[in-house]
mmCIF file of C-alpha atoms in Angstrom:
data_model
loop_
_atom_site.group_PDB
_atom_site.id
_atom_site.type_symbol
_atom_site.label_atom_id
_atom_site.label_comp_id
_atom_site.label_asym_id
_atom_site.label_seq_id
_atom_site.Cartn_x
_atom_site.Cartn_y
_atom_site.Cartn_z
ATOM 1 C CA MET A 1129 96.985 102.263 29.809
ATOM 2 C CA LEU A 1130 100.207 101.728 28.336
ATOM 3 C CA GLY A 1131 99.857 98.018 28.353
ATOM 4 C CA ILE A 1132 97.146 98.567 25.723
ATOM 5 C CA TYR A 1133 99.573 100.455 23.168
ATOM 6 C CA PHE A 1134 102.782 98.661 23.901
ATOM 7 C CA GLY A 1135 101.586 95.345 24.899
ATOM 8 C CA TRP A 1136 101.515 94.217 28.612
ATOM 9 C CA PRO A 1137 104.700 91.833 28.575
ATOM 10 C CA LEU A 1138 106.866 94.792 27.174
ATOM 11 C CA PHE A 1139 105.728 97.365 29.571
ATOM 12 C CA SER A 1140 105.999 94.741 32.634
ATOM 13 C CA SER A 1141 109.484 93.777 31.647
ATOM 14 C CA PHE A 1142 110.700 97.389 31.331
ATOM 15 C CA GLY A 1143 109.185 98.103 34.763
ATOM 16 C CA GLY A 1144 111.091 95.252 36.187
ATOM 17 C CA LEU A 1145 114.261 96.303 34.669
ATOM 18 C CA ALA A 1146 113.877 99.870 35.557
ATOM 19 C CA PHE A 1147 113.267 98.732 39.282
ATOM 20 C CA VAL A 1148 116.282 96.563 39.095
ATOM 21 C CA GLY A 1149 118.451 99.420 37.745
ATOM 22 C CA VAL A 1150 117.172 101.920 40.321
ATOM 23 C CA ARG A 1151 117.801 99.542 43.218
ATOM 24 C CA ALA A 1152 121.453 98.847 42.093
ATOM 25 C CA LEU A 1153 122.146 102.590 42.111
ATOM 26 C CA LEU A 1154 120.333 103.329 45.476
ATOM 27 C CA VAL A 1155 121.146 100.245 47.523
ATOM 28 C CA PRO A 1156 124.911 100.217 48.833
ATOM 29 C CA LYS A 1157 127.453 97.364 47.539
ATOM 30 C CA SER A 1158 127.879 95.961 51.057
ATOM 31 C CA PHE A 1159 124.056 95.602 51.796
ATOM 32 C CA GLY A 1160 123.285 92.074 52.495
ATOM 33 C CA GLN A 1161 127.152 91.174 53.561
ATOM 34 C CA TYR A 1162 125.974 90.402 57.000
ATOM 35 C CA GLY A 1163 122.166 89.533 56.635
ATOM 36 C CA HIS A 1164 119.867 92.408 55.983
ATOM 37 C CA TYR A 1165 122.533 95.085 56.973
ATOM 38 C CA ARG A 1166 125.119 97.149 55.316
ATOM 39 C CA GLY A 1167 128.509 95.354 55.870
ATOM 40 C CA ASN A 1168 130.434 98.906 55.782
ATOM 41 C CA ALA A 1169 128.162 100.414 58.619
ATOM 42 C CA ILE A 1170 130.477 98.805 61.356
ATOM 43 C CA ALA A 1171 133.452 100.260 59.945
ATOM 44 C CA GLU A 1172 131.840 103.676 59.243
ATOM 45 C CA ILE A 1173 130.581 103.880 63.031
ATOM 46 C CA ALA A 1174 133.938 102.777 64.313
ATOM 47 C CA ALA A 1175 135.753 105.565 62.392
ATOM 48 C CA ARG A 1176 133.850 108.280 64.220
ATOM 49 C CA SER A 1177 135.290 110.207 66.988
ATOM 50 C CA VAL A 1178 134.302 109.258 70.606
ATOM 51 C CA ASN A 1179 132.018 112.017 71.876
ATOM 52 C CA TYR A 1180 130.931 110.322 75.203
ATOM 53 C CA ALA A 1181 133.263 110.262 78.126
ATOM 54 C CA GLY A 1182 131.291 107.658 80.268
ATOM 55 C CA HIS A 1183 129.823 108.232 83.769
ATOM 56 C CA GLN A 1184 133.178 107.002 85.371
ATOM 57 C CA ALA A 1185 134.965 109.983 84.044
ATOM 58 C CA CYS A 1186 132.427 112.517 85.401
ATOM 59 C CA GLU A 1187 132.478 110.632 88.776
ATOM 60 C CA ASP A 1188 136.243 110.822 88.958
ATOM 61 C CA CYS A 1189 136.306 114.507 89.024
ATOM 62 C CA HIS A 1190 132.666 115.491 90.346
ATOM 63 C CA THR A 1191 132.478 113.572 93.492
ATOM 64 C CA ASP A 1192 130.544 115.974 95.425
ATOM 65 C CA VAL A 1193 127.614 115.442 92.649
ATOM 66 C CA LEU A 1194 128.287 111.863 92.939
ATOM 67 C CA GLU A 1195 127.474 111.791 96.657
ATOM 68 C CA LYS A 1196 124.443 113.869 96.159
ATOM 69 C CA LYS A 1197 123.337 111.795 93.179
ATOM 70 C CA LYS A 1198 123.784 108.458 94.999
ATOM 71 C CA SER A 1199 121.043 109.115 97.446
ATOM 72 C CA GLY A 1200 118.478 110.313 95.021
ATOM 73 C CA LYS A 1201 116.172 109.002 92.416
ATOM 74 C CA HIS A 1202 118.624 109.822 89.525
ATOM 75 C CA ALA A 1203 121.310 107.318 90.968
ATOM 76 C CA HIS A 1204 121.278 105.148 88.052
ATOM 77 C CA VAL A 1205 120.964 107.753 85.423
ATOM 78 C CA ASN A 1206 124.241 108.307 83.350
ATOM 79 C CA CYS A 1207 125.589 112.004 83.564
ATOM 80 C CA GLU A 1208 125.454 112.296 79.897
ATOM 81 C CA ALA A 1209 121.951 111.352 79.443
ATOM 82 C CA CYS A 1210 121.231 114.745 80.634
ATOM 83 C CA HIS A 1211 124.408 116.725 80.042
ATOM 84 C CA GLY A 1212 125.069 115.364 76.544
ATOM 85 C CA PRO A 1213 128.414 114.072 75.290
ATOM 86 C CA GLN A 1214 131.271 115.587 77.372
ATOM 87 C CA ALA A 1215 134.490 113.862 75.932
ATOM 88 C CA LYS A 1216 135.959 117.144 75.220
ATOM 89 C CA HIS A 1217 135.210 118.535 78.563
ATOM 90 C CA VAL A 1218 137.032 115.475 80.122
ATOM 91 C CA ASP A 1219 139.857 116.104 77.670
ATOM 92 C CA ASP A 1220 140.401 119.609 78.571
ATOM 93 C CA PRO A 1221 138.293 120.716 81.524
ATOM 94 C CA GLY A 1222 139.673 124.122 81.860
ATOM 95 C CA SER A 1223 138.799 125.415 78.462
ATOM 96 C CA VAL A 1224 135.580 123.353 77.503
ATOM 97 C CA GLN A 1225 132.768 124.159 79.941
ATOM 98 C CA PRO A 1226 129.392 122.364 79.625
ATOM 99 C CA VAL A 1227 126.445 124.620 78.817
ATOM 100 C CA LYS A 1228 124.095 125.570 81.446
ATOM 101 C CA LEU A 1229 121.031 123.174 81.117
ATOM 102 C CA ASP A 1230 117.414 124.545 80.874
ATOM 103 C CA THR A 1231 115.606 122.329 83.361
ATOM 104 C CA ALA A 1232 112.291 123.480 82.255
ATOM 105 C CA VAL A 1233 112.877 121.774 78.868
ATOM 106 C CA LEU A 1234 115.211 118.996 79.954
ATOM 107 C CA CYS A 1235 113.247 117.374 82.875
ATOM 108 C CA VAL A 1236 110.027 117.087 80.922
ATOM 109 C CA ARG A 1237 111.745 115.047 78.339
ATOM 110 C CA CYS A 1238 111.410 112.185 80.662
ATOM 111 C CA HIS A 1239 108.818 113.468 83.315
ATOM 112 C CA GLU A 1240 106.082 115.009 81.290
ATOM 113 C CA ALA A 1241 102.833 113.121 82.130
ATOM 114 C CA ASN A 1242 102.136 110.457 79.370
ATOM 115 C CA ILE A 1243 99.573 107.598 79.760
ATOM 116 C CA ALA A 1244 101.879 105.302 78.143
ATOM 117 C CA LYS A 1245 104.667 105.479 81.207
ATOM 118 C CA PRO A 1246 104.624 103.161 84.069
ATOM 119 C CA LYS A 1247 102.062 104.552 86.820
ATOM 120 C CA GLY A 1248 105.068 104.475 89.474
ATOM 121 C CA PHE A 1249 107.423 106.767 87.439
ATOM 122 C CA PRO A 1250 107.314 110.346 88.539
ATOM 123 C CA GLN A 1251 105.244 112.494 85.999
ATOM 124 C CA VAL A 1252 103.918 115.965 86.012
ATOM 125 C CA ALA A 1253 101.779 118.159 83.755
ATOM 126 C CA SER A 1254 104.590 120.912 83.435
ATOM 127 C CA ALA A 1255 102.178 123.689 82.497
ATOM 128 C CA ASP A 1256 100.131 123.116 85.758
ATOM 129 C CA HIS A 1257 103.019 121.997 87.959
ATOM 130 C CA SER A 1258 105.498 124.913 87.937
ATOM 131 C CA ASN A 1259 103.717 127.864 86.612
ATOM 132 C CA GLY A 1260 106.399 128.350 84.173
ATOM 133 C CA LEU A 1261 109.338 128.138 86.671
ATOM 134 C CA ALA A 1262 112.399 125.914 85.703
ATOM 135 C CA CYS A 1263 112.478 122.668 87.708
ATOM 136 C CA ASP A 1264 115.568 123.554 89.448
ATOM 137 C CA THR A 1265 113.853 126.441 91.274
ATOM 138 C CA CYS A 1266 112.540 123.964 93.640
ATOM 139 C CA HIS A 1267 114.255 120.607 92.832
ATOM 140 C CA GLN A 1268 117.967 119.814 92.980
ATOM 141 C CA PRO A 1269 118.489 117.758 89.514
ATOM 142 C CA HIS A 1270 120.791 115.201 91.002
ATOM 143 C CA SER A 1271 118.432 114.426 93.862
ATOM 144 C CA PRO A 1272 115.039 115.843 92.898
ATOM 145 C CA ALA A 1273 112.839 114.769 95.926
ATOM 146 C CA ILE A 1274 111.989 117.730 98.099
ATOM 147 C CA THR A 1275 112.273 117.102 101.749
ATOM 148 C CA ALA A 1276 110.753 119.146 104.583
ATOM 149 C CA GLY A 1277 112.564 122.599 104.830
ATOM 150 C CA GLU A 1278 114.654 122.170 101.705
ATOM 151 C CA THR A 1279 114.830 124.754 99.016
ATOM 152 C CA THR A 1280 117.584 124.902 96.205
ATOM 153 C CA GLY A 1281 117.186 128.251 94.727
ATOM 154 C CA GLY A 1282 119.167 127.101 91.508
ATOM 155 C CA THR A 1283 121.715 124.442 90.743
ATOM 156 C CA LYS A 1284 125.530 124.067 90.410
#
């Protein structure tokens, strides 16, 4: 409608100029330096503090858990995938203690039944499976398979 009053060429060139101006304000200067990326992103990420200790740091101190985990289905799951970043705990294990995990929430992140997951992947419908009990009531998280006569009664 504005094209009728102001003439289409004038309106379209104003729209083009407005687009270029807004784009110049919103797009970082380093965008496009390395292809379709912000060039400064690498330096910004490198400047962040390290939060993850790595599974080797966990395994060096928690050898008992490592032995249990080696024989279980979670043998190749890194510790911090469940326990979160633990670099501060590794730096000062006496004063920085990891929080107790709520297995009723944590385990279903991976194991809640979902048609998109591979058929061989262990899945449960948590509402029907546990009657509201936390997973570690019956399963040991580092080696979750239940063998005959085994009960856990909680985790360490």
